[in-house]
Amino acid sequence: MSFALPPVLRRVAPQVVTLVAVCVLVTLFFPGFLDLRLSDGRLVGPVIDIVKRSAPVALLAIGMTLVIATKGIDLSVGTTMAITGAVAAWCLDSGLGVGPAVALAIATGLVCGLWNGGLVAIIGIQPIVATLILMTAGRGIAQLITEGRILTFNDAGFAWFGSGAILGVPVPAVIWVVTGVALALLMRRTALGLLVEAIGVNRRASAIAGVNATVLLIAVYVASGLCAAFAGIITTADIRGADANNAGLWLELDAILAVVIGGNSLLGGRFSIAASILGALIIQTIDTGILLAGFPSEYNLVIKAALVVIILVLQSPQFMAEVFFWRRFGRKNLAPDTVKEDAR
Amino acid sequence: MKLKTLLATTAAVSLMGLAATAQTVGFSQIGSESGWRAAETTLTKQQAEERGIDLKFSDAQQKQENQIAAIRSFIAQGVDAILLAPVVATGWDSVLEEAKEAEIPVVLLDRRVDSADDLYLTAVGSDLVHEGQVAGEWLVNEVAGEDCRVVELQGTTGSSPAIDRKTGFENAIAGHDNIEIVRSQTGDFTRSMGKEVMESFLQAENGGADICALYAHNDDMAVGAIQAIKEAGLNPGEDILIVSIDAVPDIFKAMAEGDANATVELTPNMAGPAFDALAAYWKDGTMPEKFIQTESRLYTPADDPQAEYENRKDLGY
């Protein structure tokens, strides 16, 4: 059956199955999980909340997928969110208006990406170290901009990015869907995706083969910075304030987890943006599911960790090979005749 | 602001030159990890200025070794007293003994230490359980016997403010069967988590129609939750009562707009009572109590929230 599926669907099938399984699991604990209704011309329901709430991690995961495909990693995305959010709030606070606030926030994200990309591609620092610099130092920059307080604003236009709706769909959801589709098309409808994968497999070989590895490497970090800027704008707009201490805190780890749940290898090479986004949705479904189910908060992280372990174990090729082996072995012992038929 | 501080400090320094009796106090602050901490620093400096005390300020940037180094340097300078906001509870014995040998009284601010209590003069702080209790008592009076389903936004799981503020609130509503906590989850003391968790509470409780009140362990989570309630088409402050703790400026703004109902103050003015105790000690050696509890004052919309907001917004919150 499965060979009838188009390659993209076949690639993301495990993630889709996992997402459905997690949804079923949550529905068992919270029966109203799949309820949807229209209120004030916008869709309301737990599922909509998940699609909206997964925006930051999904956006970070999109950028992170590209970075990881080049055998890199970007630890600074959470901090970049805090900086871009602080810049946006500062612009609004000084009365510059929504347009300049968004533009400056995006520009800040691009600069952060450029900094990381430069350190990795030109100076040749290992990605984990290069991005660690901005991860730790950047929060200080964000705190300098906000002067250590939560910088609030009251601009309905900017708040729209966090809590508005387009045709009933929350704006954050629209932003991550559009960003994901745009980047995926850019990668797959051109040779860019292939070149990025080539760098991840062997940067030197791809450079010798004529790929401009330096420029492409910088570009993927810039793309990651751009995605982080979008995420920063959304979180800042959502709470109508820039919280330099907490915005995006540890989200880089959730983003990496989303990429891993999406079945992408941390060793670079082949990647799937769609699978990473599904990974982000799985994480958010678990988070929201835990909240809806009403467990005591001490269990939150344990439940999340247990589910993630199960998902990753089930995705492990070695584990699955083992399972298939023992299943076949078991059948052989029980009924050798049927094995022959299976083999046919 | 900075110029003002500079001028004031200059004035204080020149005053010191005139009056030889001016006391010198060293203050080892944890750092500035939160707005509240920044406000505490600002108020300590203000209080010292008002009393003509020369304050030597040291920011430890969340590191105990920096605090120990700062205390040793205060001892070497021969200050008249040391204020210490300890970053952790353990590991203070030897440096506190050094201060004791040098006969310099040490006053702990806000947090406590595990050392023997003869190693410091006194500790000034708030009673976290009591704060929760004040919030709970407010709700008991507000609903006046009517049934009330409460949702609770806890602080960071396992942190002492979260545990104690939860206990205090539960103590206050114990015996009032009309009030029941139906959902309780951590919002990590942040706005964004407060909003996200409140959204799920609203989904889970019939779109919010079944919720009568929200109790948040800090104001920031309450501010986030207020936005979630608004976006769900409900009216915070009326459809859902909001009570929280800390009394930061933004909750007064919400209160002035009718979105919040009550907050319990965790005063950042720990230095005031500390300086009072020190003044008495310097004067005739009066030993204060070992723990000076600051007032956990309840603020409601009747307390002119707009004015409170104006008072607080420049303290560095």
XYZ file of C-alpha atoms in Angstrom:
661
model
C 0.000 0.000 0.000
C 2.524 2.558 1.150
C 4.412 2.658 -2.149
C 1.303 4.200 -3.703
C 1.792 7.348 -1.612
C 3.645 10.301 -3.100
C 7.180 10.560 -1.669
C 6.422 13.592 0.529
C 3.557 11.822 2.268
C 5.579 8.651 2.624
C 8.339 10.684 4.274
C 6.030 12.290 6.842
C 3.799 9.232 7.403
C 5.394 8.276 10.771
C 4.936 11.840 12.053
C 1.318 11.967 10.879
C 0.608 8.630 12.571
C 2.267 9.883 15.781
C 0.300 13.135 15.717
C -2.975 11.257 15.258
C -2.020 8.866 18.052
C -1.216 11.747 20.422
C -4.525 13.421 19.500
C -6.416 10.188 20.243
C -4.566 9.902 23.551
C -5.492 13.468 24.538
C -9.129 12.889 23.496
C -9.248 9.922 25.895
C -8.332 12.245 28.777
C -10.243 15.269 27.536
C -13.282 14.273 25.442
C -13.972 17.789 24.154
C -10.564 17.951 22.473
C -11.833 17.954 18.895
C -14.670 20.433 19.496
C -14.689 23.330 17.052
C -17.013 26.262 16.961
C -17.264 29.741 15.514
C -17.279 32.661 17.913
C -17.154 36.289 16.731
C -16.166 35.101 13.251
C -13.173 33.116 14.423
C -12.630 29.447 14.994
C -12.373 28.433 18.635
C -11.358 25.117 20.140
C -8.435 23.216 21.633
C -7.172 22.198 18.186
C -7.121 25.829 17.059
C -5.240 26.739 20.245
C -2.641 24.112 19.417
C -2.207 25.333 15.860
C -1.835 28.878 17.182
C 0.376 28.059 20.172
C 2.751 25.930 18.119
C 3.662 28.979 16.029
C 6.934 29.884 17.814
C 8.317 26.344 17.922
C 7.099 25.557 14.388
C 8.762 28.702 13.023
C 12.002 28.011 14.885
C 11.885 24.394 13.693
C 11.567 25.512 10.067
C 14.781 27.528 10.302
C 16.448 24.905 12.484
C 15.733 22.184 9.908
C 17.769 24.017 7.303
C 20.611 24.688 9.726
C 20.671 21.081 10.900
C 20.594 19.885 7.285
C 23.994 21.570 6.860
C 25.250 19.598 9.870
C 25.010 22.741 12.001
C 22.840 23.756 14.928
C 21.455 27.125 15.986
C 21.203 27.499 19.760
C 20.590 31.227 19.565
C 17.050 31.223 18.167
C 15.313 31.575 21.541
C 17.509 34.539 22.375
C 16.981 36.017 18.914
C 13.257 35.907 19.670
C 13.864 37.892 22.852
C 16.007 40.480 21.047
C 13.598 40.958 18.130
C 10.667 41.187 20.551
C 12.536 43.784 22.598
C 13.340 45.792 19.476
C 9.712 45.703 18.339
C 8.407 46.749 21.753
C 11.007 49.503 21.971
C 9.911 50.852 18.554
C 6.262 50.874 19.622
C 7.179 52.436 22.956
C 8.995 55.260 21.211
C 6.007 55.819 18.938
C 7.504 54.633 15.665
C 4.392 52.703 14.653
C 3.707 49.145 13.556
C 5.450 49.168 10.164
C 8.883 50.275 11.413
C 8.535 48.003 14.464
C 8.025 44.918 12.299
C 10.678 45.994 9.806
C 13.273 46.653 12.502
C 12.457 43.411 14.300
C 12.925 41.442 11.085
C 16.125 43.330 10.316
C 17.388 42.457 13.809
C 16.646 38.782 13.182
C 18.530 38.929 9.898
C 21.524 40.572 11.581
C 21.547 37.880 14.286
C 21.513 35.223 11.561
C 24.256 37.001 9.672
C 26.403 37.098 12.818
C 25.955 33.338 13.405
C 26.482 32.534 9.742
C 29.612 34.648 9.594
C 31.103 32.951 12.652
C 30.340 29.500 11.260
C 31.003 29.882 7.542
C 33.753 32.490 7.383
C 35.611 32.199 10.681
C 34.991 28.480 10.913
C 33.853 28.224 14.536
C 31.855 25.094 15.290
C 28.134 25.887 15.011
C 27.291 24.823 18.569
C 29.958 27.172 19.958
C 29.292 29.998 17.517
C 25.576 30.131 18.271
C 26.138 29.605 21.990
C 27.772 33.043 22.035
C 24.617 34.797 20.899
C 22.448 32.498 23.010
C 24.068 33.670 26.243
C 25.107 37.205 25.344
C 21.966 38.027 23.382
C 19.645 37.882 26.364
C 21.769 40.611 27.908
C 21.304 42.687 24.760
C 17.541 42.177 24.984
C 17.620 43.200 28.648
C 19.579 46.318 27.778
C 16.909 47.285 25.253
C 14.039 46.723 27.685
C 16.071 48.073 30.643
C 15.399 44.837 32.470
C 11.649 45.317 32.734
C 8.723 43.971 30.752
C 8.309 46.616 28.081
C 4.584 46.841 27.392
C 2.707 48.579 24.614
C -0.896 49.103 23.704
C -0.949 48.962 19.941
C -3.869 46.997 18.535
C -2.195 46.897 15.122
C 0.866 45.099 16.422
C -1.130 42.902 18.806
C -2.927 41.589 15.704
C 0.151 39.474 14.919
C -0.428 37.587 18.165
C -4.178 37.473 18.606
C -5.755 38.542 15.313
C -7.459 36.253 12.801
C -7.599 35.947 9.007
C -10.814 34.288 7.812
C -11.280 32.845 11.291
C -7.773 31.391 11.460
C -5.380 32.849 14.070
C -2.673 35.026 12.527
C 0.258 33.135 14.174
C -0.944 29.950 12.480
C -1.174 31.701 9.118
C 2.362 33.048 9.557
C 3.949 29.673 10.233
C 2.014 27.919 7.495
C 2.965 30.541 4.912
C 6.607 30.614 6.054
C 6.816 26.823 6.014
C 5.248 26.445 2.580
C 7.336 29.278 1.122
C 10.632 27.896 2.399
C 9.754 24.316 1.476
C 8.864 25.403 -2.072
C 12.047 27.460 -2.306
C 14.071 24.434 -1.264
C 12.301 21.774 -3.307
C 11.237 23.612 -6.449
C 14.796 24.790 -6.941
C 18.100 23.004 -6.447
C 18.680 24.871 -3.174
C 17.469 22.007 -1.005
C 19.795 19.589 -2.716
C 22.749 21.959 -2.319
C 21.997 22.460 1.380
C 21.911 18.691 1.825
C 25.175 18.378 -0.077
C 26.887 20.777 2.337
C 25.558 18.760 5.253
C 26.899 15.519 3.868
C 30.320 16.889 3.006
C 31.030 20.598 2.907
C 34.418 20.223 1.295
C 33.279 17.868 -1.412
C 30.317 20.079 -2.245
C 32.596 23.146 -2.375
C 34.952 21.341 -4.729
C 31.961 20.300 -6.833
C 31.195 23.993 -7.283
C 28.635 24.704 -4.550
C 29.195 28.094 -2.942
C 29.139 26.566 0.515
C 30.128 29.717 2.403
C 27.283 31.821 1.049
C 24.749 29.014 1.446
C 25.830 28.356 5.031
C 25.417 32.029 5.902
C 22.044 31.970 4.135
C 20.647 29.111 6.226
C 21.610 30.878 9.480
C 20.021 34.067 8.151
C 16.873 32.070 7.331
C 16.921 30.728 10.886
C 17.275 34.274 12.218
C 14.360 35.382 10.055
C 12.151 32.582 11.380
C 13.193 33.510 14.926
C 12.252 37.133 14.215
C 8.759 36.045 13.133
C 8.473 33.949 16.293
C 9.678 36.876 18.402
C 7.111 39.212 16.838
C 4.325 36.705 17.515
C 5.223 36.100 21.180
C 5.691 39.810 21.849
C 2.408 40.687 20.159
C 0.697 37.872 22.050
C 1.378 39.252 25.521
C 1.571 42.880 24.351
C 4.959 43.219 25.917
C 8.583 42.191 25.551
C 9.747 39.973 28.403
C 13.494 39.828 27.799
C 14.060 37.355 30.621
C 11.539 34.764 29.511
C 10.675 35.242 25.831
C 11.843 32.227 23.890
C 13.629 30.785 26.909
C 14.694 27.170 26.107
C 12.609 27.219 22.940
C 15.732 26.406 20.909
C 15.665 23.020 22.608
C 12.003 22.472 21.731
C 12.824 23.447 18.151
C 15.670 20.942 17.981
C 13.360 18.331 19.489
C 10.752 19.118 16.827
C 13.359 18.624 14.109
C 14.414 15.328 15.665
C 10.848 14.082 16.097
C 10.488 15.036 12.436
C 13.003 12.304 11.708
C 15.778 14.622 10.531
C 19.328 13.565 11.294
C 21.454 15.846 13.462
C 24.361 14.737 11.288
C 23.005 16.761 8.392
C 21.974 15.714 4.924
C 18.419 14.905 3.916
C 15.761 17.021 5.563
C 12.037 17.563 5.554
C 10.522 20.865 6.667
C 7.024 19.368 6.736
C 8.152 16.626 9.123
C 9.755 19.185 11.461
C 6.535 21.209 11.528
C 4.626 18.040 12.365
C 7.176 17.501 15.126
C 6.363 20.961 16.500
C 2.638 20.178 16.344
C 3.226 16.910 18.209
C 5.116 18.739 20.978
C 2.426 21.400 21.309
C -0.353 18.793 21.301
C 1.380 17.048 24.189
C 1.791 20.370 26.050
C -1.792 21.491 25.539
C -3.096 17.982 26.173
C -1.403 17.905 29.561
C -2.968 21.264 30.447
C -6.443 20.200 29.300
C -6.296 16.826 31.019
C -5.815 18.620 34.330
C -2.918 16.632 35.776
C -1.036 18.199 38.693
C 1.724 20.386 37.287
C 4.459 18.238 38.857
C 3.705 15.624 36.179
C 3.956 17.956 33.140
C 7.582 17.355 32.275
C 7.552 13.665 33.197
C 4.611 12.967 30.915
C 6.162 14.998 28.112
C 9.494 13.227 28.518
C 7.885 9.781 28.573
C 5.883 10.474 25.410
C 8.908 11.913 23.606
C 11.004 8.874 24.534
C 8.301 6.536 23.236
C 8.003 8.497 19.982
C 11.762 8.570 19.408
C 12.190 4.886 20.244
C 9.448 3.953 17.805
C 11.196 6.049 15.148
C 14.588 4.478 15.707
C 15.468 2.392 12.641
C 17.490 -0.011 14.757
C 14.626 -0.568 17.163
C 12.163 -1.145 14.336
C 14.558 -3.541 12.591
C 14.822 -5.437 15.859
C 11.047 -5.565 16.233
C 10.573 -6.841 12.696
C 13.271 -9.405 13.244
C 11.696 -10.788 16.401
C 8.258 -10.780 14.836
C 9.445 -12.772 11.885
C 11.490 -15.005 14.156
C 8.419 -15.626 16.315
C 6.275 -16.482 13.326
C 8.866 -18.828 11.961
C 8.853 -20.762 15.214
C 5.092 -20.859 15.485
C 4.016 -21.536 11.916
C 6.732 -22.038 9.387
C 4.204 -22.438 6.558
C 2.815 -18.936 6.844
C 6.285 -17.452 6.698
C 6.759 -19.004 3.311
C 3.547 -17.412 2.181
C 4.597 -14.045 3.564
C 7.866 -14.260 1.742
C 6.100 -14.586 -1.540
C 16.725 59.787 36.850
C 20.424 58.961 36.724
C 21.363 62.617 37.131
C 19.051 62.850 40.111
C 20.660 59.844 41.757
C 24.073 61.271 41.037
C 23.149 64.624 42.544
C 21.600 62.951 45.548
C 24.647 60.773 46.059
C 26.896 63.805 45.796
C 24.707 65.578 48.311
C 24.818 62.563 50.613
C 28.580 62.331 50.310
C 29.065 66.035 51.039
C 26.657 65.737 53.977
C 28.801 62.926 55.304
C 31.782 65.194 55.217
C 29.874 67.644 57.429
C 28.282 65.194 59.818
C 30.823 62.731 61.098
C 28.032 60.584 62.559
C 26.762 59.398 59.144
C 26.705 55.622 59.054
C 28.083 53.511 56.264
C 26.150 50.413 55.198
C 27.228 47.828 52.647
C 24.485 46.221 50.577
C 25.176 42.979 48.740
C 22.348 42.509 46.252
C 21.764 39.266 44.320
C 21.570 40.950 40.938
C 18.685 42.169 38.850
C 16.977 39.011 37.691
C 13.478 40.453 37.983
C 11.680 43.753 38.014
C 10.901 43.280 41.668
C 14.602 42.926 42.483
C 15.363 46.125 40.557
C 12.670 47.922 42.539
C 14.161 46.597 45.784
C 17.543 48.033 44.792
C 16.011 51.402 43.900
C 14.061 51.590 47.149
C 17.059 50.567 49.264
C 19.079 53.383 47.732
C 16.198 55.814 48.294
C 15.740 54.754 51.909
C 19.480 55.121 52.596
C 19.437 58.571 51.045
C 16.466 59.714 53.141
C 18.206 58.633 56.344
C 21.552 60.118 55.352
C 23.165 56.697 55.311
C 26.110 56.162 52.994
C 25.200 53.033 51.040
C 27.900 50.965 49.385
C 26.145 48.899 46.747
C 27.446 45.655 45.271
C 25.693 43.674 42.540
C 26.607 39.961 42.751
C 25.167 38.975 39.372
C 23.523 35.873 40.859
C 26.829 34.468 42.163
C 27.421 33.554 45.800
C 31.190 33.945 45.507
C 30.684 37.562 44.444
C 28.502 38.137 47.497
C 31.083 36.595 49.828
C 33.805 38.729 48.247
C 31.617 41.820 48.635
C 30.956 41.087 52.327
C 34.689 40.558 52.973
C 35.452 43.887 51.331
C 32.715 45.580 53.418
C 34.323 44.101 56.545
C 37.742 45.322 55.423
C 36.307 48.802 54.877
C 34.883 48.736 58.392
C 31.273 49.518 57.505
C 28.711 49.989 60.298
C 26.331 47.318 58.999
C 25.814 44.952 56.108
C 22.589 44.256 54.227
C 22.580 40.912 52.466
C 20.016 39.533 50.013
C 21.413 35.992 49.834
C 21.304 34.259 46.450
C 21.226 30.783 48.052
C 20.458 29.554 51.563
C 23.624 27.606 52.368
C 27.337 28.291 52.644
C 27.276 31.549 54.591
C 28.643 30.377 57.976
C 32.288 31.377 57.675
C 31.758 34.805 56.142
C 29.002 35.617 58.641
C 31.369 34.578 61.451
C 33.990 36.960 60.068
C 31.418 39.758 60.167
C 30.475 38.810 63.711
C 34.108 38.852 64.842
C 34.436 42.311 63.320
C 31.258 43.257 65.287
C 29.405 44.317 62.146
C 25.677 43.526 62.294
C 24.287 41.725 59.226
C 20.639 42.078 58.180
C 19.195 39.600 55.709
C 16.764 40.965 53.147
C 13.942 39.076 51.473
C 15.520 35.594 51.552
C 16.777 33.526 54.472
C 19.946 31.531 55.159
C 20.491 28.176 56.844
C 23.140 29.489 59.277
C 22.680 29.713 63.054
C 20.562 32.752 63.894
C 23.158 34.320 66.191
C 25.298 34.991 63.128
C 23.006 37.758 61.905
C 21.125 40.597 63.571
C 17.756 39.987 61.967
C 16.036 39.001 58.729
C 13.477 41.156 56.967
C 11.070 39.434 54.633
C 7.532 38.663 53.748
C 5.628 35.586 54.800
C 4.694 33.850 51.555
C 2.048 31.681 53.204
C 0.471 34.777 54.683
C 0.349 36.424 51.229
C -1.619 33.500 49.839
C -3.864 33.649 52.846
C -4.640 37.346 52.346
C -5.567 36.611 48.727
C -7.786 33.707 49.789
C -9.514 35.720 52.502
C -10.283 38.456 50.000
C -12.006 35.917 47.743
C -13.951 34.406 50.647
C -15.324 37.846 51.522
C -15.905 38.843 47.898
C -18.085 35.873 46.940
C -19.871 36.011 50.317
C -21.069 32.433 50.458
C -21.937 32.004 46.793
C -20.562 29.023 44.895
C -17.247 29.785 43.230
C -15.120 27.578 41.016
C -11.545 28.843 41.121
C -8.714 28.196 38.681
C -5.185 28.624 39.956
C -2.055 29.663 38.076
C 0.866 28.368 40.110
C 4.394 29.688 40.081
C 7.334 27.611 38.964
C 6.756 24.032 40.112
C 8.665 23.296 43.297
C 9.713 26.889 44.021
C 9.025 28.071 47.558
C 6.777 31.006 46.547
C 4.618 28.611 44.517
C 4.339 26.082 47.353
C 3.737 28.649 50.090
C 1.320 30.872 48.196
C -0.702 27.791 47.266
C -0.740 26.610 50.893
C -1.789 30.025 52.198
C -4.672 30.311 49.742
C -5.849 26.788 50.513
C -5.716 27.543 54.247
C -7.875 30.607 53.726
C -10.578 28.831 51.736
C -10.546 25.712 53.927
C -13.926 25.401 55.600
C -15.647 27.431 52.896
C -17.214 24.658 50.841
C -18.660 27.127 48.352
C -15.138 27.838 47.044
C -13.369 25.089 45.181
C -10.111 25.033 43.190
C -11.134 23.141 40.064
C -7.962 23.499 38.028
C -4.424 24.267 39.037
C -1.442 24.391 36.733
C 1.935 26.055 36.613
C 2.341 29.235 34.588
C 6.040 29.511 35.486
C 5.565 33.065 36.825
C 5.598 34.423 33.240
C 3.046 36.341 31.214
C 3.168 34.132 28.157
C 2.683 30.919 30.130
C -0.037 32.580 32.187
C -1.871 33.377 28.985
C -1.350 29.958 27.413
C -2.451 28.040 30.504
C -5.469 30.303 30.996
C -6.513 29.605 27.398
C -6.562 25.892 28.148
C -8.478 26.498 31.405
C -11.088 28.420 29.416
C -11.358 25.619 26.854
C -11.643 23.000 29.551
C -14.229 24.883 31.612
C -16.980 25.424 29.093
C -15.414 28.425 27.390
C -14.834 30.050 30.765
C -18.516 30.096 31.729
C -17.840 27.704 34.620
C -14.988 29.735 36.084
C -15.825 32.233 38.799
C -12.370 33.391 39.839
C -8.687 33.194 38.984
C -5.973 33.056 41.616
C -2.503 33.703 40.157
C 0.666 33.313 42.226
C 2.055 36.478 40.660
C 0.756 39.505 38.825
C 2.549 38.801 35.561
C 0.667 35.551 35.058
C -2.568 37.362 35.937
C -1.845 40.029 33.301
C -1.327 37.281 30.685
C -4.490 35.494 31.815
C -6.499 38.728 31.601
C -5.600 38.955 27.909
C -6.649 35.342 27.351
C -9.990 36.012 29.061
C -10.557 39.112 26.918
C -9.760 37.218 23.732
C -12.246 34.529 24.747
C -14.906 37.250 24.715
C -15.330 37.422 28.489
C -14.924 40.368 30.796
C -12.075 39.913 33.276
C -12.840 41.490 36.623
C -16.563 40.841 36.219
C -17.197 37.482 34.559
C -14.071 36.096 36.173
C -12.667 37.658 39.348
C -8.896 38.143 39.300
C -6.776 38.016 42.453
C -2.991 37.811 42.382
C 0.130 38.619 44.402
C 3.112 41.028 44.117
C 1.517 44.410 43.312
C 3.656 45.285 40.294
C 2.735 48.443 38.338
C 1.021 46.658 35.438
C -1.584 45.005 37.668
C -2.576 48.465 38.905
C -2.985 49.534 35.293
C -5.259 46.529 34.737
C -7.100 47.344 37.949
C -7.610 50.955 36.866
C -9.167 49.627 33.669
C -11.446 47.351 35.686
C -9.773 44.126 34.576
C -8.334 43.003 37.919
C -9.912 42.880 41.359
C -7.232 42.456 43.985
C -3.509 42.081 44.511
C -1.440 41.420 47.617
C 1.710 43.458 47.894
C 5.114 41.867 48.224
C 6.795 45.082 49.197
C 10.201 45.773 47.638
C 10.856 48.090 50.565
C 12.728 45.591 52.725
C 15.401 48.163 53.520
C 13.080 50.516 55.425
C 12.407 48.094 58.312
C 16.050 46.968 58.156
C 17.353 50.522 58.610
C 14.831 51.097 61.443
C 16.123 48.021 63.243
C 19.725 49.106 62.634
C 19.042 52.635 63.921
C 17.698 51.229 67.180
C 20.661 48.851 67.437
C 23.215 51.615 66.832
C 21.480 53.934 69.302
C 21.318 51.727 72.393
C 22.068 48.200 71.257
C 18.422 47.127 71.062
C 18.265 43.636 69.599
C 15.386 43.317 67.112
C 13.300 40.177 66.624
C 15.054 37.542 64.527
C 12.440 37.888 61.778
C 10.779 41.152 60.821
C 7.733 40.400 58.702
C 6.822 43.038 56.154
C 3.202 43.930 55.662
C 1.301 41.972 52.993
C -1.109 44.708 52.087
C -4.176 44.025 49.995
C -4.943 46.456 47.172
C -8.320 46.652 45.463
C -9.783 49.128 42.947
C -10.816 51.223 45.977
C -7.156 52.128 46.563
C -6.797 54.487 43.581
C -4.912 52.060 41.314
C -4.002 54.799 38.829
C -2.060 56.678 41.513
C -0.392 53.459 42.680
C 0.646 52.795 39.094
C 2.191 56.256 38.783
C 4.029 55.766 42.105
C 5.552 52.492 41.110
C 6.275 52.720 37.436
C 9.657 54.400 37.900
C 10.975 52.079 40.586
C 12.518 49.800 37.978
C 9.900 47.004 37.984
